[in-house]
């Protein structure tokens, strides 16, 4: 049997395969159109926001930024690398947010569908989708700049954070999250020096965290949250990793305790695939071995 991938099982694609291979043993593989974003152009506005720029490849991937007055808006426009004069914004009632989205070179068809404000979490994030996704995307990270004006009345009251999606930055990309320390829901309020910055709780760019991807053999610096012990390493390469120690026994080893700062420790991790997949985490000369598991880590409180 021949298997033919058509990415999305659109009727015209299925019909074309059926016509070409009528009577043959052919399996057509693809996503259900109901499960992928619908085709359509980029909207110029949505509920409480309007699009100021939509350019690629432009700016930097995995980035966000903010402007609350004309001077910072012009500086942000220049930082992204956008040409021409920025569109007019009424900073009495609006602020400007830059979403530095990322796409693979073979999958450029991004679309900004919404700017979501979650007041309960004090988060503002984009809803960016890949339209008509192919079977596979290359993993080169290319930038797509979306700049939007957001109504102040929609913002959370008080400090808030900006990120590309609801889940937050992947490992190794802490610059994606912007922490805003002031309340910008008030008309005309501005951001002072140092009041919009990266999240200091996230690992530095060269330090990985949960959600990271690593190759076998090399040593990688990884920041582990030990607030609830060291039983769970976190998700790496799309898999959850757990120690071979009995549940409830995986406290911080004595050898590691001097390296713990604010309930976090930076360890060196190494992935091995043979004779079985393991990740070895080492700090202060002491190692702990983690193995993949289908279980999910319990909520740490």
PDB file of C-alpha atoms in Angstrom:
ATOM      1  CA  UNK A   1       0.000   0.000   0.000  1.00  0.00           C
ATOM      2  CA  UNK A   2       1.204   3.507  -0.812  1.00  0.00           C
ATOM      3  CA  UNK A   3       0.760   6.224   1.817  1.00  0.00           C
ATOM      4  CA  UNK A   4       0.350   9.797   0.583  1.00  0.00           C
ATOM      5  CA  UNK A   5       0.535  12.721   2.979  1.00  0.00           C
ATOM      6  CA  UNK A   6      -1.491  15.788   2.004  1.00  0.00           C
ATOM      7  CA  UNK A   7      -1.019  17.736   5.284  1.00  0.00           C
ATOM      8  CA  UNK A   8      -4.694  18.726   5.594  1.00  0.00           C
ATOM      9  CA  UNK A   9      -7.433  16.510   4.165  1.00  0.00           C
ATOM     10  CA  UNK A  10      -9.062  19.214   2.100  1.00  0.00           C
ATOM     11  CA  UNK A  11     -11.721  17.911  -0.321  1.00  0.00           C
ATOM     12  CA  UNK A  12      -9.875  19.072  -3.442  1.00  0.00           C
ATOM     13  CA  UNK A  13      -6.674  17.316  -2.353  1.00  0.00           C
ATOM     14  CA  UNK A  14      -8.474  14.085  -1.511  1.00  0.00           C
ATOM     15  CA  UNK A  15     -10.325  14.245  -4.840  1.00  0.00           C
ATOM     16  CA  UNK A  16      -7.075  14.777  -6.743  1.00  0.00           C
ATOM     17  CA  UNK A  17      -5.494  11.688  -5.141  1.00  0.00           C
ATOM     18  CA  UNK A  18      -8.619   9.603  -5.719  1.00  0.00           C
ATOM     19  CA  UNK A  19      -8.680  10.619  -9.386  1.00  0.00           C
ATOM     20  CA  UNK A  20      -4.993   9.946  -9.941  1.00  0.00           C
ATOM     21  CA  UNK A  21      -4.923   6.603  -8.098  1.00  0.00           C
ATOM     22  CA  UNK A  22      -8.439   5.257  -8.733  1.00  0.00           C
ATOM     23  CA  UNK A  23      -8.562   1.552  -7.995  1.00  0.00           C
ATOM     24  CA  UNK A  24      -5.126   1.537  -6.306  1.00  0.00           C
ATOM     25  CA  UNK A  25      -4.371   0.628  -2.674  1.00  0.00           C
ATOM     26  CA  UNK A  26      -3.615   4.127  -1.386  1.00  0.00           C
ATOM     27  CA  UNK A  27      -3.791   5.508   2.155  1.00  0.00           C
ATOM     28  CA  UNK A  28      -4.306   9.281   2.301  1.00  0.00           C
ATOM     29  CA  UNK A  29      -2.857  10.795   5.470  1.00  0.00           C
ATOM     30  CA  UNK A  30      -3.542  14.266   6.845  1.00  0.00           C
ATOM     31  CA  UNK A  31      -5.223  16.366   9.476  1.00  0.00           C
ATOM     32  CA  UNK A  32      -8.976  16.789   9.694  1.00  0.00           C
ATOM     33  CA  UNK A  33      -9.858  20.292   8.405  1.00  0.00           C
ATOM     34  CA  UNK A  34     -11.986  20.728  11.529  1.00  0.00           C
ATOM     35  CA  UNK A  35      -8.871  20.379  13.696  1.00  0.00           C
ATOM     36  CA  UNK A  36      -6.723  23.051  12.015  1.00  0.00           C
ATOM     37  CA  UNK A  37      -7.173  26.833  11.713  1.00  0.00           C
ATOM     38  CA  UNK A  38      -9.564  27.839   8.958  1.00  0.00           C
ATOM     39  CA  UNK A  39      -8.183  29.524   5.866  1.00  0.00           C
ATOM     40  CA  UNK A  40      -8.529  33.271   5.719  1.00  0.00           C
ATOM     41  CA  UNK A  41      -6.632  36.555   5.615  1.00  0.00           C
ATOM     42  CA  UNK A  42      -4.979  38.359   8.490  1.00  0.00           C
ATOM     43  CA  UNK A  43      -7.527  40.466  10.357  1.00  0.00           C
ATOM     44  CA  UNK A  44      -6.703  44.135  10.791  1.00  0.00           C
ATOM     45  CA  UNK A  45      -8.360  44.351  14.219  1.00  0.00           C
ATOM     46  CA  UNK A  46     -10.083  42.345  16.932  1.00  0.00           C
ATOM     47  CA  UNK A  47     -11.767  42.808  20.281  1.00  0.00           C
ATOM     48  CA  UNK A  48      -9.896  45.714  21.863  1.00  0.00           C
ATOM     49  CA  UNK A  49      -6.866  45.604  19.563  1.00  0.00           C
ATOM     50  CA  UNK A  50      -5.791  46.675  16.104  1.00  0.00           C
ATOM     51  CA  UNK A  51      -2.869  45.615  13.925  1.00  0.00           C
ATOM     52  CA  UNK A  52      -0.094  48.154  13.324  1.00  0.00           C
ATOM     53  CA  UNK A  53       2.506  45.932  11.620  1.00  0.00           C
ATOM     54  CA  UNK A  54       2.687  42.395  10.229  1.00  0.00           C
ATOM     55  CA  UNK A  55       6.149  41.723   8.766  1.00  0.00           C
ATOM     56  CA  UNK A  56       8.413  38.709   8.263  1.00  0.00           C
ATOM     57  CA  UNK A  57      11.216  37.862   8.498  1.00  0.00           C
ATOM     58  CA  UNK A  58      11.546  40.901  10.726  1.00  0.00           C
ATOM     59  CA  UNK A  59      12.770  41.554  14.257  1.00  0.00           C
ATOM     60  CA  UNK A  60      13.755  38.661  16.494  1.00  0.00           C
ATOM     61  CA  UNK A  61      11.947  35.394  17.320  1.00  0.00           C
ATOM     62  CA  UNK A  62      10.724  34.614  20.830  1.00  0.00           C
ATOM     63  CA  UNK A  63      10.475  38.252  21.875  1.00  0.00           C
ATOM     64  CA  UNK A  64       7.891  40.671  23.231  1.00  0.00           C
ATOM     65  CA  UNK A  65       8.008  44.384  23.953  1.00  0.00           C
ATOM     66  CA  UNK A  66       5.846  47.293  25.020  1.00  0.00           C
ATOM     67  CA  UNK A  67       5.499  51.042  24.487  1.00  0.00           C
ATOM     68  CA  UNK A  68       3.202  53.381  26.372  1.00  0.00           C
ATOM     69  CA  UNK A  69       4.225  56.752  24.921  1.00  0.00           C
ATOM     70  CA  UNK A  70       5.338  58.137  21.565  1.00  0.00           C
ATOM     71  CA  UNK A  71       9.069  58.114  22.310  1.00  0.00           C
ATOM     72  CA  UNK A  72       9.137  54.480  23.456  1.00  0.00           C
ATOM     73  CA  UNK A  73       6.880  53.557  20.521  1.00  0.00           C
ATOM     74  CA  UNK A  74       9.348  55.000  18.017  1.00  0.00           C
ATOM     75  CA  UNK A  75      12.212  53.249  19.812  1.00  0.00           C
ATOM     76  CA  UNK A  76      10.334  49.917  19.723  1.00  0.00           C
ATOM     77  CA  UNK A  77       9.523  50.381  16.031  1.00  0.00           C
ATOM     78  CA  UNK A  78      13.218  50.898  15.326  1.00  0.00           C
ATOM     79  CA  UNK A  79      14.245  47.943  17.511  1.00  0.00           C
ATOM     80  CA  UNK A  80      11.987  45.626  15.522  1.00  0.00           C
ATOM     81  CA  UNK A  81      13.523  47.030  12.329  1.00  0.00           C
ATOM     82  CA  UNK A  82      10.308  48.247  10.747  1.00  0.00           C
ATOM     83  CA  UNK A  83      10.574  50.809   7.947  1.00  0.00           C
ATOM     84  CA  UNK A  84       8.748  54.090   7.646  1.00  0.00           C
ATOM     85  CA  UNK A  85       6.886  56.094  10.240  1.00  0.00           C
ATOM     86  CA  UNK A  86       4.842  54.083  12.758  1.00  0.00           C
ATOM     87  CA  UNK A  87       1.037  54.408  12.471  1.00  0.00           C
ATOM     88  CA  UNK A  88      -0.673  56.837  14.811  1.00  0.00           C
ATOM     89  CA  UNK A  89      -1.568  55.651  18.309  1.00  0.00           C
ATOM     90  CA  UNK A  90      -3.624  57.457  20.950  1.00  0.00           C
ATOM     91  CA  UNK A  91      -1.552  56.793  24.058  1.00  0.00           C
ATOM     92  CA  UNK A  92      -4.229  58.256  26.282  1.00  0.00           C
ATOM     93  CA  UNK A  93      -6.396  55.203  25.536  1.00  0.00           C
ATOM     94  CA  UNK A  94      -3.987  52.666  23.967  1.00  0.00           C
ATOM     95  CA  UNK A  95      -0.611  51.026  24.432  1.00  0.00           C
ATOM     96  CA  UNK A  96       1.574  49.217  21.878  1.00  0.00           C
ATOM     97  CA  UNK A  97       2.751  45.600  22.156  1.00  0.00           C
ATOM     98  CA  UNK A  98       5.255  43.762  19.972  1.00  0.00           C
ATOM     99  CA  UNK A  99       4.870  40.012  19.571  1.00  0.00           C
ATOM    100  CA  UNK A 100       8.083  38.575  18.086  1.00  0.00           C
ATOM    101  CA  UNK A 101       6.640  35.311  16.792  1.00  0.00           C
ATOM    102  CA  UNK A 102       8.662  32.403  15.381  1.00  0.00           C
ATOM    103  CA  UNK A 103       8.169  30.116  12.394  1.00  0.00           C
ATOM    104  CA  UNK A 104      10.088  27.443  10.516  1.00  0.00           C
ATOM    105  CA  UNK A 105      11.288  28.385   7.036  1.00  0.00           C
ATOM    106  CA  UNK A 106       8.959  25.839   5.427  1.00  0.00           C
ATOM    107  CA  UNK A 107       5.950  27.055   7.448  1.00  0.00           C
ATOM    108  CA  UNK A 108       5.652  30.834   7.019  1.00  0.00           C
ATOM    109  CA  UNK A 109       1.847  31.051   7.000  1.00  0.00           C
ATOM    110  CA  UNK A 110       1.355  32.447  10.488  1.00  0.00           C
ATOM    111  CA  UNK A 111      -1.703  34.485  11.373  1.00  0.00           C
ATOM    112  CA  UNK A 112      -2.438  36.562  14.464  1.00  0.00           C
ATOM    113  CA  UNK A 113      -5.997  35.627  15.370  1.00  0.00           C
ATOM    114  CA  UNK A 114      -6.364  37.426  18.687  1.00  0.00           C
ATOM    115  CA  UNK A 115      -4.744  39.319  21.529  1.00  0.00           C
ATOM    116  CA  UNK A 116      -5.926  37.610  24.703  1.00  0.00           C
ATOM    117  CA  UNK A 117      -6.134  39.343  28.072  1.00  0.00           C
ATOM    118  CA  UNK A 118      -6.311  36.987  31.054  1.00  0.00           C
ATOM    119  CA  UNK A 119      -7.048  39.226  34.070  1.00  0.00           C
ATOM    120  CA  UNK A 120      -6.990  36.316  36.529  1.00  0.00           C
ATOM    121  CA  UNK A 121      -3.368  35.495  35.665  1.00  0.00           C
ATOM    122  CA  UNK A 122      -2.480  39.113  34.764  1.00  0.00           C
ATOM    123  CA  UNK A 123      -1.242  37.920  31.365  1.00  0.00           C
ATOM    124  CA  UNK A 124      -1.562  39.415  27.888  1.00  0.00           C
ATOM    125  CA  UNK A 125      -0.676  36.994  25.116  1.00  0.00           C
ATOM    126  CA  UNK A 126      -1.113  36.478  21.409  1.00  0.00           C
ATOM    127  CA  UNK A 127      -3.106  33.755  19.708  1.00  0.00           C
ATOM    128  CA  UNK A 128      -0.992  32.948  16.666  1.00  0.00           C
ATOM    129  CA  UNK A 129      -1.880  30.035  14.370  1.00  0.00           C
ATOM    130  CA  UNK A 130      -0.260  28.263  11.434  1.00  0.00           C
ATOM    131  CA  UNK A 131      -2.677  28.285   8.507  1.00  0.00           C
ATOM    132  CA  UNK A 132      -2.749  25.204   6.232  1.00  0.00           C
ATOM    133  CA  UNK A 133       0.091  23.464   8.106  1.00  0.00           C
ATOM    134  CA  UNK A 134       2.256  21.102   6.034  1.00  0.00           C
ATOM    135  CA  UNK A 135       3.162  17.583   7.157  1.00  0.00           C
ATOM    136  CA  UNK A 136       6.442  18.815   8.673  1.00  0.00           C
ATOM    137  CA  UNK A 137       8.092  22.155   9.483  1.00  0.00           C
ATOM    138  CA  UNK A 138      11.806  22.831   9.484  1.00  0.00           C
ATOM    139  CA  UNK A 139      13.093  23.778  12.947  1.00  0.00           C
ATOM    140  CA  UNK A 140      14.976  26.933  11.956  1.00  0.00           C
ATOM    141  CA  UNK A 141      13.654  29.801  14.087  1.00  0.00           C
ATOM    142  CA  UNK A 142      12.715  32.756  11.882  1.00  0.00           C
ATOM    143  CA  UNK A 143      11.093  35.953  13.180  1.00  0.00           C
ATOM    144  CA  UNK A 144       7.632  37.292  12.389  1.00  0.00           C
ATOM    145  CA  UNK A 145       6.827  40.682  13.893  1.00  0.00           C
ATOM    146  CA  UNK A 146       3.304  41.585  14.932  1.00  0.00           C
ATOM    147  CA  UNK A 147       2.858  45.044  16.438  1.00  0.00           C
ATOM    148  CA  UNK A 148      -0.566  45.883  17.857  1.00  0.00           C
ATOM    149  CA  UNK A 149      -2.315  48.717  19.646  1.00  0.00           C
ATOM    150  CA  UNK A 150      -4.274  47.459  22.663  1.00  0.00           C
ATOM    151  CA  UNK A 151      -6.987  49.396  24.470  1.00  0.00           C
ATOM    152  CA  UNK A 152      -5.915  50.293  27.997  1.00  0.00           C
ATOM    153  CA  UNK A 153      -9.409  49.505  29.261  1.00  0.00           C
ATOM    154  CA  UNK A 154      -8.812  45.817  28.420  1.00  0.00           C
ATOM    155  CA  UNK A 155      -5.537  45.508  30.323  1.00  0.00           C
ATOM    156  CA  UNK A 156      -5.278  43.819  33.731  1.00  0.00           C
ATOM    157  CA  UNK A 157      -5.354  46.239  36.631  1.00  0.00           C
ATOM    158  CA  UNK A 158      -1.880  46.475  38.095  1.00  0.00           C
ATOM    159  CA  UNK A 159       1.360  44.805  36.972  1.00  0.00           C
ATOM    160  CA  UNK A 160       1.101  42.165  34.238  1.00  0.00           C
ATOM    161  CA  UNK A 161       3.181  40.053  31.892  1.00  0.00           C
ATOM    162  CA  UNK A 162       3.310  39.763  28.098  1.00  0.00           C
ATOM    163  CA  UNK A 163       4.161  36.545  26.267  1.00  0.00           C
ATOM    164  CA  UNK A 164       3.575  34.883  22.903  1.00  0.00           C
ATOM    165  CA  UNK A 165       1.050  32.307  24.105  1.00  0.00           C
ATOM    166  CA  UNK A 166      -0.789  31.193  27.208  1.00  0.00           C
ATOM    167  CA  UNK A 167       1.897  28.716  28.272  1.00  0.00           C
ATOM    168  CA  UNK A 168       4.885  31.042  28.342  1.00  0.00           C
ATOM    169  CA  UNK A 169       8.440  30.804  27.013  1.00  0.00           C
ATOM    170  CA  UNK A 170      10.050  27.504  26.054  1.00  0.00           C
ATOM    171  CA  UNK A 171      13.350  26.550  27.636  1.00  0.00           C
ATOM    172  CA  UNK A 172      16.206  28.761  26.493  1.00  0.00           C
ATOM    173  CA  UNK A 173      14.012  31.682  25.383  1.00  0.00           C
ATOM    174  CA  UNK A 174      13.385  33.764  28.533  1.00  0.00           C
ATOM    175  CA  UNK A 175      13.367  37.030  26.545  1.00  0.00           C
ATOM    176  CA  UNK A 176       9.936  36.083  25.232  1.00  0.00           C
ATOM    177  CA  UNK A 177       8.266  37.148  28.483  1.00  0.00           C
ATOM    178  CA  UNK A 178       8.094  40.858  29.351  1.00  0.00           C
ATOM    179  CA  UNK A 179       7.190  41.754  32.930  1.00  0.00           C
ATOM    180  CA  UNK A 180       5.472  45.144  33.325  1.00  0.00           C
ATOM    181  CA  UNK A 181       5.697  46.417  36.897  1.00  0.00           C
ATOM    182  CA  UNK A 182       3.162  49.251  36.577  1.00  0.00           C
ATOM    183  CA  UNK A 183      -0.565  49.631  35.983  1.00  0.00           C
ATOM    184  CA  UNK A 184      -1.097  50.762  32.381  1.00  0.00           C
ATOM    185  CA  UNK A 185      -4.870  50.507  32.457  1.00  0.00           C
ATOM    186  CA  UNK A 186      -4.973  54.107  33.695  1.00  0.00           C
ATOM    187  CA  UNK A 187      -5.335  56.656  30.848  1.00  0.00           C
ATOM    188  CA  UNK A 188      -1.999  58.106  29.771  1.00  0.00           C
ATOM    189  CA  UNK A 189       0.111  56.111  32.244  1.00  0.00           C
ATOM    190  CA  UNK A 190       3.676  55.344  31.147  1.00  0.00           C
ATOM    191  CA  UNK A 191       6.485  52.860  31.785  1.00  0.00           C
ATOM    192  CA  UNK A 192       9.502  54.227  33.618  1.00  0.00           C
ATOM    193  CA  UNK A 193      13.123  53.044  33.336  1.00  0.00           C
ATOM    194  CA  UNK A 194      13.412  49.396  34.387  1.00  0.00           C
ATOM    195  CA  UNK A 195       9.662  48.943  34.807  1.00  0.00           C
ATOM    196  CA  UNK A 196       9.377  46.611  31.763  1.00  0.00           C
ATOM    197  CA  UNK A 197      11.955  43.823  31.797  1.00  0.00           C
ATOM    198  CA  UNK A 198      12.558  40.082  31.368  1.00  0.00           C
ATOM    199  CA  UNK A 199      11.331  37.693  34.055  1.00  0.00           C
ATOM    200  CA  UNK A 200      14.233  37.198  36.500  1.00  0.00           C
ATOM    201  CA  UNK A 201      12.817  33.817  37.591  1.00  0.00           C
ATOM    202  CA  UNK A 202      13.401  32.310  34.133  1.00  0.00           C
ATOM    203  CA  UNK A 203      16.750  30.773  33.140  1.00  0.00           C
ATOM    204  CA  UNK A 204      19.215  32.892  31.208  1.00  0.00           C
ATOM    205  CA  UNK A 205      19.376  32.163  27.452  1.00  0.00           C
ATOM    206  CA  UNK A 206      22.303  29.766  27.881  1.00  0.00           C
ATOM    207  CA  UNK A 207      20.562  27.963  30.759  1.00  0.00           C
ATOM    208  CA  UNK A 208      17.810  25.521  29.826  1.00  0.00           C
ATOM    209  CA  UNK A 209      14.565  24.899  31.665  1.00  0.00           C
ATOM    210  CA  UNK A 210      11.521  22.606  31.350  1.00  0.00           C
ATOM    211  CA  UNK A 211      10.375  22.322  27.742  1.00  0.00           C
ATOM    212  CA  UNK A 212      13.909  22.350  26.354  1.00  0.00           C
ATOM    213  CA  UNK A 213      15.259  20.073  23.621  1.00  0.00           C
ATOM    214  CA  UNK A 214      18.737  18.571  23.886  1.00  0.00           C
ATOM    215  CA  UNK A 215      20.927  16.221  21.845  1.00  0.00           C
ATOM    216  CA  UNK A 216      22.533  13.056  23.238  1.00  0.00           C
ATOM    217  CA  UNK A 217      26.067  13.101  24.519  1.00  0.00           C
ATOM    218  CA  UNK A 218      26.620  16.804  25.225  1.00  0.00           C
ATOM    219  CA  UNK A 219      26.472  18.506  28.608  1.00  0.00           C
ATOM    220  CA  UNK A 220      23.799  21.192  29.049  1.00  0.00           C
ATOM    221  CA  UNK A 221      23.227  23.624  31.896  1.00  0.00           C
ATOM    222  CA  UNK A 222      19.709  23.204  33.266  1.00  0.00           C
ATOM    223  CA  UNK A 223      17.848  25.103  35.990  1.00  0.00           C
ATOM    224  CA  UNK A 224      15.844  22.782  38.246  1.00  0.00           C
ATOM    225  CA  UNK A 225      13.181  24.016  40.666  1.00  0.00           C
ATOM    226  CA  UNK A 226      13.648  22.036  43.882  1.00  0.00           C
ATOM    227  CA  UNK A 227      10.778  23.582  45.860  1.00  0.00           C
ATOM    228  CA  UNK A 228       9.072  20.170  45.878  1.00  0.00           C
ATOM    229  CA  UNK A 229      12.242  18.082  45.772  1.00  0.00           C
ATOM    230  CA  UNK A 230      14.149  16.608  42.848  1.00  0.00           C
ATOM    231  CA  UNK A 231      11.908  13.645  41.975  1.00  0.00           C
ATOM    232  CA  UNK A 232      10.825  15.283  38.696  1.00  0.00           C
ATOM    233  CA  UNK A 233      13.319  16.858  36.319  1.00  0.00           C
ATOM    234  CA  UNK A 234      10.635  18.318  34.035  1.00  0.00           C
ATOM    235  CA  UNK A 235       9.770  17.829  30.382  1.00  0.00           C
ATOM    236  CA  UNK A 236      12.741  17.545  28.009  1.00  0.00           C
ATOM    237  CA  UNK A 237      12.467  16.555  24.341  1.00  0.00           C
ATOM    238  CA  UNK A 238       8.705  16.335  24.829  1.00  0.00           C
ATOM    239  CA  UNK A 239       9.040  13.663  27.530  1.00  0.00           C
ATOM    240  CA  UNK A 240       8.670  13.829  31.326  1.00  0.00           C
ATOM    241  CA  UNK A 241      11.691  12.571  33.311  1.00  0.00           C
ATOM    242  CA  UNK A 242      11.654  11.137  36.837  1.00  0.00           C
ATOM    243  CA  UNK A 243      14.351   9.811  39.165  1.00  0.00           C
ATOM    244  CA  UNK A 244      14.679   6.142  39.986  1.00  0.00           C
ATOM    245  CA  UNK A 245      14.338   7.003  43.654  1.00  0.00           C
ATOM    246  CA  UNK A 246      11.155   5.967  45.481  1.00  0.00           C
ATOM    247  CA  UNK A 247       8.359   8.536  45.515  1.00  0.00           C
ATOM    248  CA  UNK A 248       8.618  10.852  48.488  1.00  0.00           C
ATOM    249  CA  UNK A 249      12.319  10.131  49.011  1.00  0.00           C
ATOM    250  CA  UNK A 250      13.664  12.451  46.311  1.00  0.00           C
ATOM    251  CA  UNK A 251      14.713  15.311  48.580  1.00  0.00           C
ATOM    252  CA  UNK A 252      17.589  17.593  47.648  1.00  0.00           C
ATOM    253  CA  UNK A 253      20.839  15.608  48.122  1.00  0.00           C
ATOM    254  CA  UNK A 254      23.195  17.033  50.742  1.00  0.00           C
ATOM    255  CA  UNK A 255      25.860  17.470  48.053  1.00  0.00           C
ATOM    256  CA  UNK A 256      23.535  19.802  46.107  1.00  0.00           C
ATOM    257  CA  UNK A 257      22.286  21.990  48.939  1.00  0.00           C
ATOM    258  CA  UNK A 258      25.101  24.551  48.813  1.00  0.00           C
ATOM    259  CA  UNK A 259      24.273  25.217  45.129  1.00  0.00           C
ATOM    260  CA  UNK A 260      20.564  25.902  45.742  1.00  0.00           C
ATOM    261  CA  UNK A 261      19.602  29.565  45.358  1.00  0.00           C
ATOM    262  CA  UNK A 262      15.991  30.692  45.858  1.00  0.00           C
ATOM    263  CA  UNK A 263      14.831  27.044  45.648  1.00  0.00           C
ATOM    264  CA  UNK A 264      16.519  26.546  42.273  1.00  0.00           C
ATOM    265  CA  UNK A 265      19.723  24.810  41.284  1.00  0.00           C
ATOM    266  CA  UNK A 266      21.689  24.786  38.049  1.00  0.00           C
ATOM    267  CA  UNK A 267      22.807  21.277  37.149  1.00  0.00           C
ATOM    268  CA  UNK A 268      24.684  19.818  34.187  1.00  0.00           C
ATOM    269  CA  UNK A 269      22.488  17.335  32.311  1.00  0.00           C
ATOM    270  CA  UNK A 270      23.546  14.677  29.799  1.00  0.00           C
ATOM    271  CA  UNK A 271      21.195  12.587  27.663  1.00  0.00           C
ATOM    272  CA  UNK A 272      22.146   8.982  26.807  1.00  0.00           C
ATOM    273  CA  UNK A 273      20.057   6.695  24.605  1.00  0.00           C
ATOM    274  CA  UNK A 274      21.885   3.368  25.140  1.00  0.00           C
ATOM    275  CA  UNK A 275      21.405   0.903  26.717  1.00  0.00           C
ATOM    276  CA  UNK A 276      18.271   2.785  27.798  1.00  0.00           C
ATOM    277  CA  UNK A 277      17.256   6.454  27.683  1.00  0.00           C
ATOM    278  CA  UNK A 278      18.515   8.341  30.736  1.00  0.00           C
ATOM    279  CA  UNK A 279      19.322  11.900  31.704  1.00  0.00           C
ATOM    280  CA  UNK A 280      22.037  12.335  34.312  1.00  0.00           C
ATOM    281  CA  UNK A 281      21.933  15.564  36.326  1.00  0.00           C
ATOM    282  CA  UNK A 282      25.159  16.518  38.110  1.00  0.00           C
ATOM    283  CA  UNK A 283      26.045  19.285  40.582  1.00  0.00           C
ATOM    284  CA  UNK A 284      28.953  19.527  43.023  1.00  0.00           C
ATOM    285  CA  UNK A 285      30.233  16.156  41.780  1.00  0.00           C
ATOM    286  CA  UNK A 286      27.010  14.313  42.717  1.00  0.00           C
ATOM    287  CA  UNK A 287      24.762  12.796  40.014  1.00  0.00           C
ATOM    288  CA  UNK A 288      21.091  11.800  39.904  1.00  0.00           C
ATOM    289  CA  UNK A 289      19.713   9.650  37.085  1.00  0.00           C
ATOM    290  CA  UNK A 290      16.310  10.353  35.514  1.00  0.00           C
ATOM    291  CA  UNK A 291      14.320   8.079  33.213  1.00  0.00           C
ATOM    292  CA  UNK A 292      11.417   8.824  30.857  1.00  0.00           C
ATOM    293  CA  UNK A 293       7.909   8.242  32.181  1.00  0.00           C
ATOM    294  CA  UNK A 294       4.383   8.389  30.815  1.00  0.00           C
ATOM    295  CA  UNK A 295       3.209   9.779  34.161  1.00  0.00           C
ATOM    296  CA  UNK A 296       2.757  13.483  34.674  1.00  0.00           C
ATOM    297  CA  UNK A 297       4.326  15.374  37.539  1.00  0.00           C
ATOM    298  CA  UNK A 298       1.879  16.227  40.330  1.00  0.00           C
ATOM    299  CA  UNK A 299       1.090  19.864  41.035  1.00  0.00           C
ATOM    300  CA  UNK A 300       3.804  21.391  43.209  1.00  0.00           C
ATOM    301  CA  UNK A 301       2.403  23.664  45.931  1.00  0.00           C
TER     302      UNK A 301
END
